[in-house]
Amino acid sequence: MQQTSPVAASGSFTLGGDLKVNRLGFGTMRLTGKGIWGPPADKQEALAVLRRAVESGVNFIDTADSYGPGISEELIAEALYPYPAELVIATKGGFQRPGPGQWVPDGRPEHLREAIEGSLKRLRLKRIEVYFLHTPDPKVPLELSVGELERLREAGKIHHIGLSNVSKSQFTRARQIAPIAAIQNQYNLLDRTSEEVVEVCERAGLAFIPWFPLAAGQLAHPGGALDQIARARHAATSQIALAWLLKRSGAMLPIPGTSKVSHLQELVAAAEIQLSESEFQTLAALRP
């Protein structure tokens, strides 16, 4: 991979102390069918998106066994295996998918063991570099779920453990059971309820991976601050939203996703946008 790739302009972060990745990653949820269920409408385009992402300098790809389910992981392997040495693939487990648009938490140790074996097989890997508990299961003590991931880490199935959709207190509890390398919560210009978790990650040296990073929502209305900054820079509002996240924190590792190569090129270009402090503060002051 060339160091002059567009995504390299986003800067880098070292996950878990030993996995150096560019700070603009790629999320693969949108590569599946409607309702995050079944295969994509255009499989060849989905494969092309994954290949172009890596060609553009993306070396952190996020997926989950629940995307499809299984489809996203299979597409990654088909498009990119054998993987470039510098590519880090993170996946998640902790949901059952009974049907399109349906998500049922399952943090039982036996489910997580089964889930990780399935992910390893689909991704054609011997070890998952970063494996996330996709969500805490209210029916299962968090300590049991994280404890199982720690056993899998000790067995060599997982390199680093991550948490998704957690509060500060849940992170604190989990950290007593196992070392945590990253947290993945919803965070964007529209929804900053995880602000405290971002700050925890900064202090602890963890990556914060914002999912749904492009939810500009009503902030993107014509004539609004986001729109004005985008127009002044001859950029898309999605690019400015990503640039804001990258400037918000050096621990931030956004994972925008798309099923179209043309849209991917737009997202990748966001890595090269450096917002001024004034632009950053203007957007930070916005609220939905």
Coordinates of C-alpha atoms in Angstrom, one line a residue, residues 27 81 214 239 258:
G27 CA -17.8 -0.1 7.7
Y81 CA -8.2 -12.8 0.6
L214 CA -22.7 10.5 8.7
Q239 CA -17.1 14.9 3.9
T258 CA -21.4 2.6 1.3

